[in-house]
XYZ file of C-alpha atoms in Angstrom:
287
model
C 17.489 -13.396 -16.078
C 13.709 -13.142 -16.243
C 13.753 -10.090 -13.945
C 16.450 -8.518 -16.127
C 14.170 -8.658 -19.167
C 11.181 -7.422 -17.158
C 12.983 -4.359 -15.812
C 14.679 -3.708 -19.159
C 11.220 -3.735 -20.745
C 9.982 -1.315 -18.060
C 12.902 0.987 -18.892
C 12.240 0.656 -22.634
C 8.511 1.337 -22.299
C 9.013 4.244 -19.891
C 11.636 5.932 -22.098
C 9.611 5.331 -25.269
C 6.634 7.060 -23.658
C 8.723 9.825 -22.089
C 10.671 10.547 -25.240
C 7.469 10.700 -27.292
C 5.424 12.782 -24.851
C 8.008 14.706 -22.855
C 6.623 13.043 -19.726
C 5.918 9.824 -17.852
C 9.323 8.067 -17.572
C 9.350 8.455 -13.800
C 5.593 8.075 -13.405
C 5.436 4.916 -15.542
C 8.532 3.229 -14.142
C 7.843 4.159 -10.501
C 4.255 2.933 -10.816
C 5.533 -0.451 -11.998
C 8.395 -0.642 -9.488
C 6.046 0.111 -6.584
C 3.869 -2.828 -7.670
C 6.942 -5.056 -7.223
C 7.080 -3.984 -3.565
C 10.055 -1.623 -3.833
C 10.223 1.125 -1.190
C 9.351 4.558 -2.629
C 12.739 6.148 -1.872
C 14.650 3.188 -3.360
C 12.352 3.105 -6.394
C 12.779 6.831 -7.005
C 16.546 6.618 -6.469
C 16.854 3.698 -8.914
C 14.784 5.566 -11.501
C 16.786 8.785 -11.232
C 20.148 7.006 -11.405
C 19.001 5.214 -14.563
C 17.634 8.500 -15.907
C 21.105 10.049 -15.817
C 22.002 7.737 -18.711
C 18.624 7.506 -20.465
C 17.976 11.273 -20.448
C 21.460 11.876 -21.848
C 20.700 9.468 -24.690
C 17.277 11.072 -25.167
C 18.663 14.611 -25.184
C 21.294 13.755 -27.793
C 18.647 12.084 -29.958
C 16.270 15.048 -29.710
C 19.048 17.509 -30.560
C 19.932 15.497 -33.644
C 16.312 15.724 -34.789
C 16.203 19.491 -34.041
C 13.607 19.128 -31.282
C 15.333 21.322 -28.641
C 15.181 25.020 -27.659
C 18.553 25.358 -25.910
C 17.773 28.712 -24.294
C 14.694 27.247 -22.597
C 16.779 24.285 -21.410
C 19.231 26.597 -19.625
C 16.385 28.549 -18.011
C 14.827 25.387 -16.585
C 17.786 23.321 -15.388
C 18.999 25.503 -12.472
C 15.691 25.880 -10.561
C 14.718 22.341 -11.564
C 17.959 20.907 -10.196
C 17.521 22.729 -6.882
C 13.953 21.477 -6.513
C 14.958 17.905 -7.386
C 17.804 17.831 -4.825
C 15.542 19.130 -2.041
C 12.788 16.693 -2.998
C 15.178 13.726 -2.977
C 16.474 14.577 0.510
C 12.898 15.064 1.748
C 11.693 11.684 0.434
C 14.752 9.779 1.648
C 14.082 10.747 5.276
C 10.488 9.458 5.309
C 9.521 5.850 6.228
C 8.684 3.819 3.117
C 5.507 2.178 4.466
C 4.098 5.528 5.511
C 4.823 7.430 2.313
C 3.966 4.693 -0.222
C 0.178 5.285 -0.427
C 0.704 9.052 -0.609
C 3.180 8.646 -3.464
C 0.724 6.376 -5.285
C -2.045 8.921 -4.715
C 0.194 11.627 -6.144
C 0.939 9.462 -9.193
C -2.766 8.694 -9.563
C -3.557 12.409 -9.723
C -0.808 12.872 -12.299
C -2.394 10.077 -14.324
C -5.769 11.835 -14.389
C -3.984 15.093 -15.193
C -2.248 13.508 -18.187
C -5.539 12.085 -19.524
C -7.495 15.317 -19.098
C -4.678 17.462 -20.531
C -4.488 15.449 -23.745
C -8.213 14.763 -23.910
C -9.054 18.447 -24.164
C -5.935 19.581 -25.974
C -6.673 22.538 -28.267
C -6.019 22.425 -31.949
C -2.469 23.410 -32.798
C -1.981 27.002 -33.917
C 0.834 28.637 -35.814
C 4.124 27.740 -34.139
C 7.163 29.886 -33.421
C 10.775 28.787 -33.642
C 11.612 29.119 -29.915
C 9.538 28.455 -26.805
C 7.722 31.283 -25.060
C 9.360 30.976 -21.627
C 10.724 33.827 -19.495
C 13.116 33.464 -16.548
C 10.356 34.595 -14.140
C 8.169 31.757 -15.406
C 10.991 29.208 -15.513
C 12.085 29.605 -11.855
C 8.838 28.578 -10.070
C 8.057 25.995 -12.754
C 11.491 24.411 -12.410
C 11.462 24.404 -8.594
C 8.003 22.838 -8.283
C 8.440 20.330 -11.113
C 11.892 19.299 -9.867
C 10.617 18.750 -6.320
C 7.608 16.795 -7.580
C 9.824 14.684 -9.817
C 12.100 13.579 -6.977
C 9.341 12.943 -4.424
C 6.981 11.151 -6.815
C 9.508 9.340 -8.977
C 8.024 11.379 -11.798
C 6.617 14.852 -12.274
C 9.102 16.874 -14.302
C 7.460 16.036 -17.619
C 3.816 15.857 -16.463
C 4.118 19.391 -15.060
C 6.467 21.178 -17.465
C 5.239 19.669 -20.739
C 1.521 20.589 -20.437
C 2.337 24.064 -19.079
C 4.674 24.808 -21.977
C 2.203 23.324 -24.465
C -0.525 25.612 -23.113
C 1.363 28.686 -24.313
C 0.272 29.971 -27.721
C 2.776 29.395 -30.492
C 4.877 26.770 -28.693
C 5.754 23.825 -30.925
C 4.850 20.443 -29.435
C 8.009 18.988 -30.967
C 10.176 21.675 -29.320
C 8.391 21.299 -25.967
C 8.893 17.522 -25.818
C 12.533 17.721 -26.899
C 13.347 20.589 -24.529
C 11.701 18.954 -21.506
C 13.426 15.627 -22.182
C 16.839 17.267 -22.643
C 16.561 19.417 -19.506
C 15.588 16.341 -17.504
C 19.221 15.192 -17.638
C 20.181 17.876 -15.106
C 17.152 17.061 -12.947
C 18.111 13.383 -12.849
C 21.675 14.214 -11.771
C 20.503 16.523 -8.953
C 17.908 14.066 -7.670
C 20.469 11.251 -7.796
C 22.952 13.287 -5.742
C 20.221 14.019 -3.209
C 19.331 10.340 -2.880
C 22.960 9.241 -2.597
C 23.661 11.855 0.087
C 20.607 10.747 2.089
C 20.527 7.004 1.356
C 24.080 6.084 0.386
C 25.152 3.718 -2.393
C 24.468 0.541 -0.428
C 20.663 0.767 -0.668
C 20.564 1.142 -4.451
C 19.585 -1.976 -6.393
C 22.122 -1.792 -9.223
C 20.633 -4.804 -11.008
C 17.375 -2.898 -11.492
C 19.196 0.334 -12.346
C 21.285 -1.283 -15.112
C 18.235 -3.066 -16.525
C 16.295 0.218 -16.653
C 19.265 1.917 -18.321
C 19.582 -0.725 -21.046
C 15.910 -0.515 -21.945
C 15.946 3.288 -21.915
C 19.034 3.596 -24.136
C 17.420 1.411 -26.810
C 14.152 3.376 -26.698
C 15.625 6.919 -26.669
C 16.390 7.361 -30.408
C 13.153 5.593 -31.382
C 11.134 7.949 -29.180
C 12.851 11.054 -30.561
C 11.879 9.935 -34.072
C 8.308 9.168 -32.983
C 7.864 12.787 -31.864
C 7.517 13.673 -35.543
C 5.206 10.849 -36.630
C 2.981 9.772 -33.711
C -0.022 11.852 -32.500
C 0.839 12.823 -28.919
C -2.815 13.295 -27.901
C -3.545 9.605 -28.508
C -0.450 8.311 -26.720
C -1.046 10.724 -23.854
C -4.484 9.292 -23.137
C -3.123 5.740 -23.315
C -0.334 6.560 -20.859
C -2.585 8.419 -18.447
C -5.047 5.538 -18.273
C -2.211 3.086 -17.697
C -0.837 5.179 -14.835
C -4.298 5.451 -13.258
C -4.893 1.690 -13.359
C -1.456 0.861 -11.957
C -1.730 3.211 -8.991
C -5.335 2.318 -8.220
C -4.110 -1.258 -7.886
C -1.394 -0.117 -5.447
C -3.823 1.960 -3.373
C -6.464 -0.771 -3.193
C -3.837 -3.085 -1.691
C -3.428 -0.584 1.154
C -7.080 0.372 1.641
C -9.611 -2.097 3.066
C -12.203 -2.350 0.288
C -14.470 -5.325 -0.428
C -14.197 -7.249 -3.689
C -17.375 -5.858 -5.265
C -16.328 -2.252 -4.636
C -12.854 -3.011 -5.997
C -14.330 -4.550 -9.157
C -16.618 -1.547 -9.608
C -13.639 0.832 -9.363
C -11.666 -1.117 -11.960
C -14.620 -1.323 -14.366
C -15.323 2.408 -13.983
C -11.706 3.313 -14.739
C -11.550 0.997 -17.762
C -14.771 2.507 -19.155
C -13.408 6.017 -18.563
C -10.134 5.039 -20.271
C -11.772 3.489 -23.346
C -14.211 6.402 -23.647
C -11.299 8.864 -23.475
C -9.425 7.019 -26.226
C -12.473 6.962 -28.510
C -13.258 10.622 -27.786
C -9.744 11.883 -28.514
C -9.526 9.835 -31.731
C -12.826 11.203 -33.039
C -12.056 14.754 -31.941
C -8.712 14.857 -33.692
C -10.083 13.186 -36.830
C -12.557 16.075 -37.111
C -9.785 18.641 -36.585
C -7.586 17.132 -39.296
């Protein structure tokens, strides 16, 4: 029962962050699941199976709040689904012990990317009703983000959200809602890829159901928070959390003495706190 609450909380926290930022469900949940010793392929499979339900709940919630550009969703889901299926099959055929540190390194880089992206986010300009996304832009973005999402347990949001936000005139609310809604198709494709490669027998359904329950509760709350919570602040918090979690995983694999390990942790914490203070002050000046 204790594990049920722990994994339900992981699912709740991951979906709350993902629904508010348009990223980090897979990165947050996979970072935590890897710390529990779960093999990367099983962790990613469990996350994507749970995401089939949580992203559906999130997409419905975002559509009710008017946070979705449906045309952009359709442009992203086909290439994204293809990339996710290929990525799932690729990861499933790699030994868990070999790939684990590389997956953690990938998640670590995504963590730094999230922090830096929100730390130096430009002041919002006039916003247009629909997202500025062509089919030529959507195809490579969807393929790469879908592949990264399946192989890393997260990557769809951390790649698509900042890229769409970087385009002039794109509404942050529309970007987050669109990315979260399109992720439903990505989760289905990645899940099919994992089930074809791994089979049903290797999936831990206890963890999957717990993640689903937490995510379903968080989805409508997160969709509402898109309108009221500053995404730059939450983005820096999430990025720092992802960095710390994956540094811990990597240091377990690498042979580093205690003093060096302590120095790394202290440096990251200082960087994290400084980033939080900087982004708060910067956005107070802009407002």
